[in-house]
Tab-separated table of C-alpha atoms and ligand atoms in Angstrom:
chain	number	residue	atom	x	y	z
A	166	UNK	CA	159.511	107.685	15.521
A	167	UNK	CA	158.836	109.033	18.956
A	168	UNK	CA	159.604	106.890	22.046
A	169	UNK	CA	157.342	105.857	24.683
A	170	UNK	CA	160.156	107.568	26.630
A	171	UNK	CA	159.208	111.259	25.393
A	172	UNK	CA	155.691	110.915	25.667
A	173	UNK	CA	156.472	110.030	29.534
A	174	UNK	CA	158.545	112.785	29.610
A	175	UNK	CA	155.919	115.104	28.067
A	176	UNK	CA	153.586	113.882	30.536
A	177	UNK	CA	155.412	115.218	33.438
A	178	UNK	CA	156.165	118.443	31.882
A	179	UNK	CA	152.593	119.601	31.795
A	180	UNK	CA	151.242	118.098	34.966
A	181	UNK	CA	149.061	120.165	36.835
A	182	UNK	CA	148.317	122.350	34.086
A	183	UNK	CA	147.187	120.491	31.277
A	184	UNK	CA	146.760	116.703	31.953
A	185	UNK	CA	144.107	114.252	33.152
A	186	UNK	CA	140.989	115.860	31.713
A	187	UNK	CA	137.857	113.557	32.213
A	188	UNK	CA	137.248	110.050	30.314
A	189	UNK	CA	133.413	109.953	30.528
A	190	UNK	CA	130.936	107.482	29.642
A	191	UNK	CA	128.334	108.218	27.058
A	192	UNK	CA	125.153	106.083	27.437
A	193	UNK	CA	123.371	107.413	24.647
A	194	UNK	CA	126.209	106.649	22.189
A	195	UNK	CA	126.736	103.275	24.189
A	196	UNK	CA	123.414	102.336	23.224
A	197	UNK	CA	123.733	103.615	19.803
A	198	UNK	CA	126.687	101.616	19.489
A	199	UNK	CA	126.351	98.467	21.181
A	200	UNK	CA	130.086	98.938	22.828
A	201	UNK	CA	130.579	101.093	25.326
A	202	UNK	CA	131.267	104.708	24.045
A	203	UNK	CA	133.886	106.762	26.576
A	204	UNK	CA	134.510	110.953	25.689
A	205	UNK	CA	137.870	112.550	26.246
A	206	UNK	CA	137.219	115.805	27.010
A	207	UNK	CA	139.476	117.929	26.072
A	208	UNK	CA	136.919	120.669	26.433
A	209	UNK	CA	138.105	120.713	29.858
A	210	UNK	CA	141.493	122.730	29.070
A	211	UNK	CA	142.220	125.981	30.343
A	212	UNK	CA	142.577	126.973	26.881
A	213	UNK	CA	139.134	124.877	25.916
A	214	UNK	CA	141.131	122.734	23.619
A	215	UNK	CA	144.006	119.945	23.858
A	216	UNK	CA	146.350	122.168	21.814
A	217	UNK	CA	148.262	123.486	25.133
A	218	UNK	CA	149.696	120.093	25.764
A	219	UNK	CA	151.992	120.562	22.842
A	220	UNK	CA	152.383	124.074	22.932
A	221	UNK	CA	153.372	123.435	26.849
A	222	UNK	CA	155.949	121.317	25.793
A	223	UNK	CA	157.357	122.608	23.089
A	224	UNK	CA	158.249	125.964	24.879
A	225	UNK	CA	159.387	123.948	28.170
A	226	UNK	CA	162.092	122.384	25.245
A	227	UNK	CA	163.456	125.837	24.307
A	228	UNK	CA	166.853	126.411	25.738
A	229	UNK	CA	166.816	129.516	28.564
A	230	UNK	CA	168.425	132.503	26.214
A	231	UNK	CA	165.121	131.961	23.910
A	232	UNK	CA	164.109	135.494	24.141
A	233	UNK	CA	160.456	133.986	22.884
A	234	UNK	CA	157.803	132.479	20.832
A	235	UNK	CA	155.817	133.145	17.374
A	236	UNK	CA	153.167	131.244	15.369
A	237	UNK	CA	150.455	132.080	12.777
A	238	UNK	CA	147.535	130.363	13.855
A	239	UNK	CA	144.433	132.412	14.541
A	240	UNK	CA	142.908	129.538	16.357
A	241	UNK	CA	143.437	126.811	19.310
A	242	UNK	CA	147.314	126.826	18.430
A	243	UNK	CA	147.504	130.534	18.246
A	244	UNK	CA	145.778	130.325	22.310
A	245	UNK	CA	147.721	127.496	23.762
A	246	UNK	CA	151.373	129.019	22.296
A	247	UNK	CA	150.242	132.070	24.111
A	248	UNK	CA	149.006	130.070	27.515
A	249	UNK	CA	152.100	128.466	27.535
A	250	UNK	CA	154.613	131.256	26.669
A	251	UNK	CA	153.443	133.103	29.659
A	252	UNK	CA	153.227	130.399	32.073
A	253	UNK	CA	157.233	130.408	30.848
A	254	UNK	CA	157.310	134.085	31.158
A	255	UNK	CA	157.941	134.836	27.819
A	256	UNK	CA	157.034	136.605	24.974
A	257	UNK	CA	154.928	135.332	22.656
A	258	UNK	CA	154.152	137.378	19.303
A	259	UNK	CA	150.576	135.829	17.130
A	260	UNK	CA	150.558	136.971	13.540
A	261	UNK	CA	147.216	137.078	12.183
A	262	UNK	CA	145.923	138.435	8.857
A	263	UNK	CA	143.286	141.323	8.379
A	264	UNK	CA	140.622	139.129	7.688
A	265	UNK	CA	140.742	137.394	11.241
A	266	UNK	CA	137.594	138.242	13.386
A	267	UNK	CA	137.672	140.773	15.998
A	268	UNK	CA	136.781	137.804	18.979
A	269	UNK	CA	139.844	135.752	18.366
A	270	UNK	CA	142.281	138.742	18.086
A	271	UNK	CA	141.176	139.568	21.484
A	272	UNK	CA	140.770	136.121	22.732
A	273	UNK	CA	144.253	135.479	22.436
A	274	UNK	CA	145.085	139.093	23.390
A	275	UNK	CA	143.702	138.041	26.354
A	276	UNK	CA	146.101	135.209	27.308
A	277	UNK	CA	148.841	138.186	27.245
A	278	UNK	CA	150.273	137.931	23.676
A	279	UNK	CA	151.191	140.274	21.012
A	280	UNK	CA	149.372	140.014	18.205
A	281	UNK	CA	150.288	141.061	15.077
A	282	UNK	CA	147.883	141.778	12.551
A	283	UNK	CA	149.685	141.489	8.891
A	284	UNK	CA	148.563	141.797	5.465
A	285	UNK	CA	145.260	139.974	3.556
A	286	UNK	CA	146.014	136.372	4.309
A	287	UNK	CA	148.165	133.787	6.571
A	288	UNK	CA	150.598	133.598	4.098
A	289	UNK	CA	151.500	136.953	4.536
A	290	UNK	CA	151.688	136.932	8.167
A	291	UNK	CA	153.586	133.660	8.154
A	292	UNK	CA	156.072	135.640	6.325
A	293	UNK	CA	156.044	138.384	9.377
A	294	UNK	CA	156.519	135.036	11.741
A	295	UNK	CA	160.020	134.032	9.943
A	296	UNK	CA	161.040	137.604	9.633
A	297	UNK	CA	160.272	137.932	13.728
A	298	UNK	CA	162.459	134.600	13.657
A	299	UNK	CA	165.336	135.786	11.915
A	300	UNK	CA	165.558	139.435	13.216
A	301	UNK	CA	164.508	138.740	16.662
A	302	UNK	CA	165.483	135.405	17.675
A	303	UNK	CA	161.869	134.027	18.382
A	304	UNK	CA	161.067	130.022	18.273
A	305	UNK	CA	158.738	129.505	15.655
A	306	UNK	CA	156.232	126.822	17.463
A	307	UNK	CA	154.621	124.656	14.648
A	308	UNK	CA	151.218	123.657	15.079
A	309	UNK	CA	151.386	120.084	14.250
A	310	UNK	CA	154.858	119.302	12.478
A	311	UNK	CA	157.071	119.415	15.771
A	312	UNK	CA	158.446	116.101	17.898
A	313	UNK	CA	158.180	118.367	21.151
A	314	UNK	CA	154.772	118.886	20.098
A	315	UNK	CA	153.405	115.396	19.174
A	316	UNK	CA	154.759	113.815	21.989
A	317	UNK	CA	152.431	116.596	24.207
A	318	UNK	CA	149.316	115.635	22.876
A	319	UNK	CA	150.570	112.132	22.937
A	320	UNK	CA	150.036	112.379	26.521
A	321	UNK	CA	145.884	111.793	25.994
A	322	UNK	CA	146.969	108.298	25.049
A	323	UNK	CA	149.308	107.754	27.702
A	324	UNK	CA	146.016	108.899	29.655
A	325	UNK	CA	143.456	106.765	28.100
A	326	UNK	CA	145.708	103.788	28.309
A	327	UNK	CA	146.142	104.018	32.218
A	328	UNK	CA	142.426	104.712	32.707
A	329	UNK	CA	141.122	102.107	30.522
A	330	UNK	CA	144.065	99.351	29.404
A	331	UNK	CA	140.702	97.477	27.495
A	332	UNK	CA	140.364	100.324	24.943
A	333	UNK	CA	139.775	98.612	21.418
A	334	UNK	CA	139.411	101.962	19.240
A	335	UNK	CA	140.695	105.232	19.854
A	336	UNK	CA	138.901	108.210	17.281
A	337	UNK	CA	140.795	111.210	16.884
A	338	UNK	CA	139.784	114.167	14.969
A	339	UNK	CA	142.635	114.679	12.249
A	340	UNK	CA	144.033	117.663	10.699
A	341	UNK	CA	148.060	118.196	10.224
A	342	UNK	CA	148.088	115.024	12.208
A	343	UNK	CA	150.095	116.073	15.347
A	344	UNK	CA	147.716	114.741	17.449
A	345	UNK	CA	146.907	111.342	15.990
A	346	UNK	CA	150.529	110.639	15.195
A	347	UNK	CA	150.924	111.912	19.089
A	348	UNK	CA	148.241	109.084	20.410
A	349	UNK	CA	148.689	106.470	18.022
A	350	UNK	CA	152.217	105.887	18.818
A	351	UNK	CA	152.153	106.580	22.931
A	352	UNK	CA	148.944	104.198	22.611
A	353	UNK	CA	151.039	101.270	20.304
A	354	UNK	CA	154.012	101.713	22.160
A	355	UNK	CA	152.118	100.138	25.351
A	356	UNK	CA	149.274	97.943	23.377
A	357	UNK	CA	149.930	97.403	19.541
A	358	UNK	CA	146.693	95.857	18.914
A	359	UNK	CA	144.701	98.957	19.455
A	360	UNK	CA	143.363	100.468	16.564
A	361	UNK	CA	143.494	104.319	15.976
A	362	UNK	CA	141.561	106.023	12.996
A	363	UNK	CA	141.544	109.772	12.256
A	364	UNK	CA	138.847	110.956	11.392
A	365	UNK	CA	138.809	114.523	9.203
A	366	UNK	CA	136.099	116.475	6.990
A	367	UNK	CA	134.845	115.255	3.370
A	368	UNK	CA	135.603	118.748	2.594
A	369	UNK	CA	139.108	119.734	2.163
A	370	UNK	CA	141.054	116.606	4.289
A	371	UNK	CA	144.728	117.360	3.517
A	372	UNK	CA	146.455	114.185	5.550
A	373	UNK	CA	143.688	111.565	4.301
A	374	UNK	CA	144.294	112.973	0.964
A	375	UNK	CA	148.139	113.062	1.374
A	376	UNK	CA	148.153	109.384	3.211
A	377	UNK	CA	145.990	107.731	0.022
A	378	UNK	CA	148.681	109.966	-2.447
A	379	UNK	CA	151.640	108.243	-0.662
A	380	UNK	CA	153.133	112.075	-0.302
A	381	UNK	CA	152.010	114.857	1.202
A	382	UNK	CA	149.415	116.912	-1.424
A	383	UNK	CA	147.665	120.175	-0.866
A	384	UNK	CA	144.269	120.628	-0.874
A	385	UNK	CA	141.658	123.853	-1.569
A	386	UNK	CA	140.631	125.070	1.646
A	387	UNK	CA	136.697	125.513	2.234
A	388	UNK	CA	134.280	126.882	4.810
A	389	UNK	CA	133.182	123.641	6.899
A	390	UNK	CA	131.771	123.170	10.406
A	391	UNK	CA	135.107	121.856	11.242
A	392	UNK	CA	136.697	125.012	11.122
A	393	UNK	CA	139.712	123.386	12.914
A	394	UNK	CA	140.850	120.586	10.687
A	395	UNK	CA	141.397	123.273	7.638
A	396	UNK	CA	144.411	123.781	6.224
A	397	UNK	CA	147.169	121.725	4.547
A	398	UNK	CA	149.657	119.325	6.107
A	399	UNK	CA	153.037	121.077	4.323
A	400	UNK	CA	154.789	119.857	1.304
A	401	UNK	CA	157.760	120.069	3.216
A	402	UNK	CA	156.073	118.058	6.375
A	403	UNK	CA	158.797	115.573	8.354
A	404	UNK	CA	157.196	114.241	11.230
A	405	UNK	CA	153.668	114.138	11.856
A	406	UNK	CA	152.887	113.022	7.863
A	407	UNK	CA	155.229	109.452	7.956
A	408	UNK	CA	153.710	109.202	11.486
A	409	UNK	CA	150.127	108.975	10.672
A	410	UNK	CA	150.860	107.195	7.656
A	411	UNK	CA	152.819	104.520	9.363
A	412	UNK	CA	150.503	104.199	12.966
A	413	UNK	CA	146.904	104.956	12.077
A	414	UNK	CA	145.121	102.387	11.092
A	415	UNK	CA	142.473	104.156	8.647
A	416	UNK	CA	141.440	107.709	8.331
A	417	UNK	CA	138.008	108.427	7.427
A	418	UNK	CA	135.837	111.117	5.894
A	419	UNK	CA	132.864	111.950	7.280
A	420	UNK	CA	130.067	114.978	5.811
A	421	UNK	CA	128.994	117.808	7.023
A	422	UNK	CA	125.762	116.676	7.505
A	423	UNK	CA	127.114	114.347	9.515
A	424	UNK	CA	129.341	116.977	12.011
A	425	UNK	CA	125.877	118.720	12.216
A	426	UNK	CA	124.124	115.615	13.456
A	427	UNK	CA	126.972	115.101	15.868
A	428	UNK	CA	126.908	117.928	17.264
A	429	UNK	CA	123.187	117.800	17.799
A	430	UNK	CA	123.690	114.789	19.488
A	431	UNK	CA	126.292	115.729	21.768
A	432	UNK	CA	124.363	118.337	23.103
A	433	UNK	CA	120.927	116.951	23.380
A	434	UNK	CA	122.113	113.550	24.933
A	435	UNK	CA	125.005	114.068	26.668
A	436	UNK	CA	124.093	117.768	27.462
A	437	UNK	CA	127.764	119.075	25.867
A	438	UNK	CA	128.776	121.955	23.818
A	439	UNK	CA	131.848	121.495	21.375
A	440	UNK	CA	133.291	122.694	17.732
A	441	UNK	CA	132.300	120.499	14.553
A	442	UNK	CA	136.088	119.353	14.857
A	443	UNK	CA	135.617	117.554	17.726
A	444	UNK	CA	132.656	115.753	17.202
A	445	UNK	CA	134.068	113.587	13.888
A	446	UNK	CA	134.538	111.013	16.194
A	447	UNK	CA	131.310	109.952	17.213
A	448	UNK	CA	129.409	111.388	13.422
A	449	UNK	CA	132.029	108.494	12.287
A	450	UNK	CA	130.524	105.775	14.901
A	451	UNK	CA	127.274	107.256	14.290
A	452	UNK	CA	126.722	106.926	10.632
A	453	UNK	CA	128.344	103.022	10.592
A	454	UNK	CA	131.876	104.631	8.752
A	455	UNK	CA	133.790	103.007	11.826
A	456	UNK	CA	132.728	99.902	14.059
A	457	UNK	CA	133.949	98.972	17.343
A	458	UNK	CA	134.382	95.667	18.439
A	459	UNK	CA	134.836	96.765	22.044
A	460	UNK	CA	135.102	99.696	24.141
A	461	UNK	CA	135.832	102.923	22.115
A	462	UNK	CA	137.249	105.956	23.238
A	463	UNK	CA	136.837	109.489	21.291
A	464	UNK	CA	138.874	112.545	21.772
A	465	UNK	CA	136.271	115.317	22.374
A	466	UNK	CA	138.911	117.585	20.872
A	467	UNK	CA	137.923	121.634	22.046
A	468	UNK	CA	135.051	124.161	22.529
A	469	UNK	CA	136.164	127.236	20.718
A	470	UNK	CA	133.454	127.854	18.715
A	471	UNK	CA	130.884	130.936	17.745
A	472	UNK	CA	128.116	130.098	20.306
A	473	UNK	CA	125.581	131.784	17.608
A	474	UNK	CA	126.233	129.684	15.002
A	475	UNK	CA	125.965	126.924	17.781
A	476	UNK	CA	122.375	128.183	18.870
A	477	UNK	CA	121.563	128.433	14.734
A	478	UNK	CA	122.637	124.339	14.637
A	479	UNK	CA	120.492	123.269	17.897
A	480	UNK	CA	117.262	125.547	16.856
A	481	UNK	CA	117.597	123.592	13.334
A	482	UNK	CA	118.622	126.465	11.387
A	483	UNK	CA	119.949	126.614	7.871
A	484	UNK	CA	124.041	127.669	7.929
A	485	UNK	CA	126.207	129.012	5.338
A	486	UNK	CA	129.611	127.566	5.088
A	487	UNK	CA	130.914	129.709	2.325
A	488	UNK	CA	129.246	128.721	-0.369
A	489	UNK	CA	127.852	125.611	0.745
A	490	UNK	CA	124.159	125.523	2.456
A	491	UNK	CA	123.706	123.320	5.514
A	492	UNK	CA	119.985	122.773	5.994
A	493	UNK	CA	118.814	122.427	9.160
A	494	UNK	CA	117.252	119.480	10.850
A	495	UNK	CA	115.405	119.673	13.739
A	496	UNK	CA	117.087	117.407	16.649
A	497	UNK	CA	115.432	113.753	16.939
A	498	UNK	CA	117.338	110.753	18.134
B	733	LIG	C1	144.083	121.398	15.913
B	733	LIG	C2	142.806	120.734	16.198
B	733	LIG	C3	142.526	119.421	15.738
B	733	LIG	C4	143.468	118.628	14.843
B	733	LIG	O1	144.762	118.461	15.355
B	733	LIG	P1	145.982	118.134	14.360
B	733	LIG	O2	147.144	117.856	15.235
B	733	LIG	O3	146.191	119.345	13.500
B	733	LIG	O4	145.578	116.966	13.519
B	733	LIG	C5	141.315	118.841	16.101
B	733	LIG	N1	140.407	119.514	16.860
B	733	LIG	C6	140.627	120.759	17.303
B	733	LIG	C7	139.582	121.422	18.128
B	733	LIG	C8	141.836	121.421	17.002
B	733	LIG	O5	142.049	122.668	17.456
């Protein structure tokens, strides 16, 4: 377990650059509700998602003859491992298959990394990462199963705590779990009777599946609107798996369908734009799979998302999510 002592620690680490994003009422979803709905908005990052708090940390850990950093991920890790390598001034290297889209290669390019592209899938460039690690001396920076970076996005719940001590629920969008085994135990650490529930995809959910197996299982991996929470959890996982299978106190499935109807929501009330990842929070409040019985906070998790496919979802647009059709539905309250 990770002490309330880290996540302190954490905190100060990546003040100024990636704390206190906004806690901000939502009075549609209050209503909707009954209890007062708050949105973390993580949104608000530099990067556009809370995945630089870790990162941030993780490289502020290394010790000063690191010569520098690699990862795999072609998405909000890949960005906030390169944010924070060059805020340390140092070299970050993002391996990334062929099949990776042209944007993100040159989003993260962008952010001053090297990237790497390697092969036909991410197995083969996480092969090129722990080649880089072994030749080269680079950190590998793991996206989810790291102490240095749970306890950074552990820091939201060291947030919402101080801004609202009343918080009943906390709702955080799960995927390897680093971030709900991050705020669940900053957030029982200082108030053990408030309850935290992941909440993940019906389609390919790797930690709900591994928490209900009592060891961590693999998955297939599908298309799904929550492009983020793909991906499995490692057999080998140490940390954030016992975590979130000790400290949350459910984790929940909710449908595609459902992500659509968030996101609709999001941005037609509350005048937002964010990935289907982000918004499993409030489809879970909205379609009665959680209940609060007081005020509820939701982690409003990033942004990074196609802003096509996002104008297909508002205009009510069918979407294909490999081979699964999402029909459209026109927006009404
Ligand atoms: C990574 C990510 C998550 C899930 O975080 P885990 O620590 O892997 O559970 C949720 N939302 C977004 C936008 C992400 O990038």
């Amino acid at each position: 377990m990770i002490p309330l002592a880290a996540f302190r620690a954490a905190a100060e680490t990546i003040r100024g650059i990636a704390d206190a994003t906004p806690l901000v009422p939502s009075p549609f979803h209050s209503a909707q509700v009954g209890q007062e709905v708050l949105l973390k908005l993580e949104t608000a990052q530099p990067i556009g998602a809370f995945k630089l708090r870790g990162a941030l940390n993780a490289v502020s850990a290394l010790p000063d003859e690191t010569p520098g950093v690699a990862c795999c991920s072609t998405g909000n890790h890949g960005r906030g491992v390169a944010y924070a390598a060059r805020s340390r001034g140092l070299r970050a290297v993002i391996c990334m298959s062929e099949l990776v889209p042209q944007a993100k290669f040159d989003g993260i390019r962008a952010l001053g990394a090297e990237v790497r592209i390697i092969g036909r899938s991410q197995d083969e460039a996480q092969q090129e990462v722990l080649a880089l690690c072994r030749n080269e001396g680079l950190a590998e920076i793991s996206p989810f199963d790291d102490p240095e970076v749970i306890a950074g996005q552990g820091t939201i719940g060291l947030e919402l705590m101080s801004a609202r001590p009343d918080l009943e629920l906390i709702l955080v969008p799960l995927s390897g779990g680093g971030l709900a085994a991050g705020i669940a135990a900053a957030v029982k650490a200082l108030k053990p009777s408030v309850r935290v529930i992941g909440v993940t995809m019906e389609r390919g959910a790797a930690m709900a599946a591994s928490i209900r197996a009592g060891h961590p299982v693999e998955v297939a991996e599908v298309a799904s609107l929550a492009d983020s929470l793909g991906g499995g959890i490692g057999l080998q996982n140490r940390f954030s798996y016992p975590m979130c299978r000790a400290l949350l106190d459910d984790a929940v499935l909710v449908s595609e369908e459902e992500i659509r109807d968030a996101m609709q929501a999001l941005y037609f009330e509350d005048r937002m734009v964010a990935e289907g990842a982000s918004v499993t929070g409030l489809a879970a409040l909205a379609s009665g799979k959680v209940r609060a019985r007081g005020p509820v906070a939701t982690v409003v998790t990033g942004r990074n998302l196609d802003m096509g496919l996002h104008a297909r979802i508002m205009a009510g647009k069918d979407v294909m999510l490999g081979d699964y059709s999402l029909k459209g539905r026109t927006y009404a309250a």
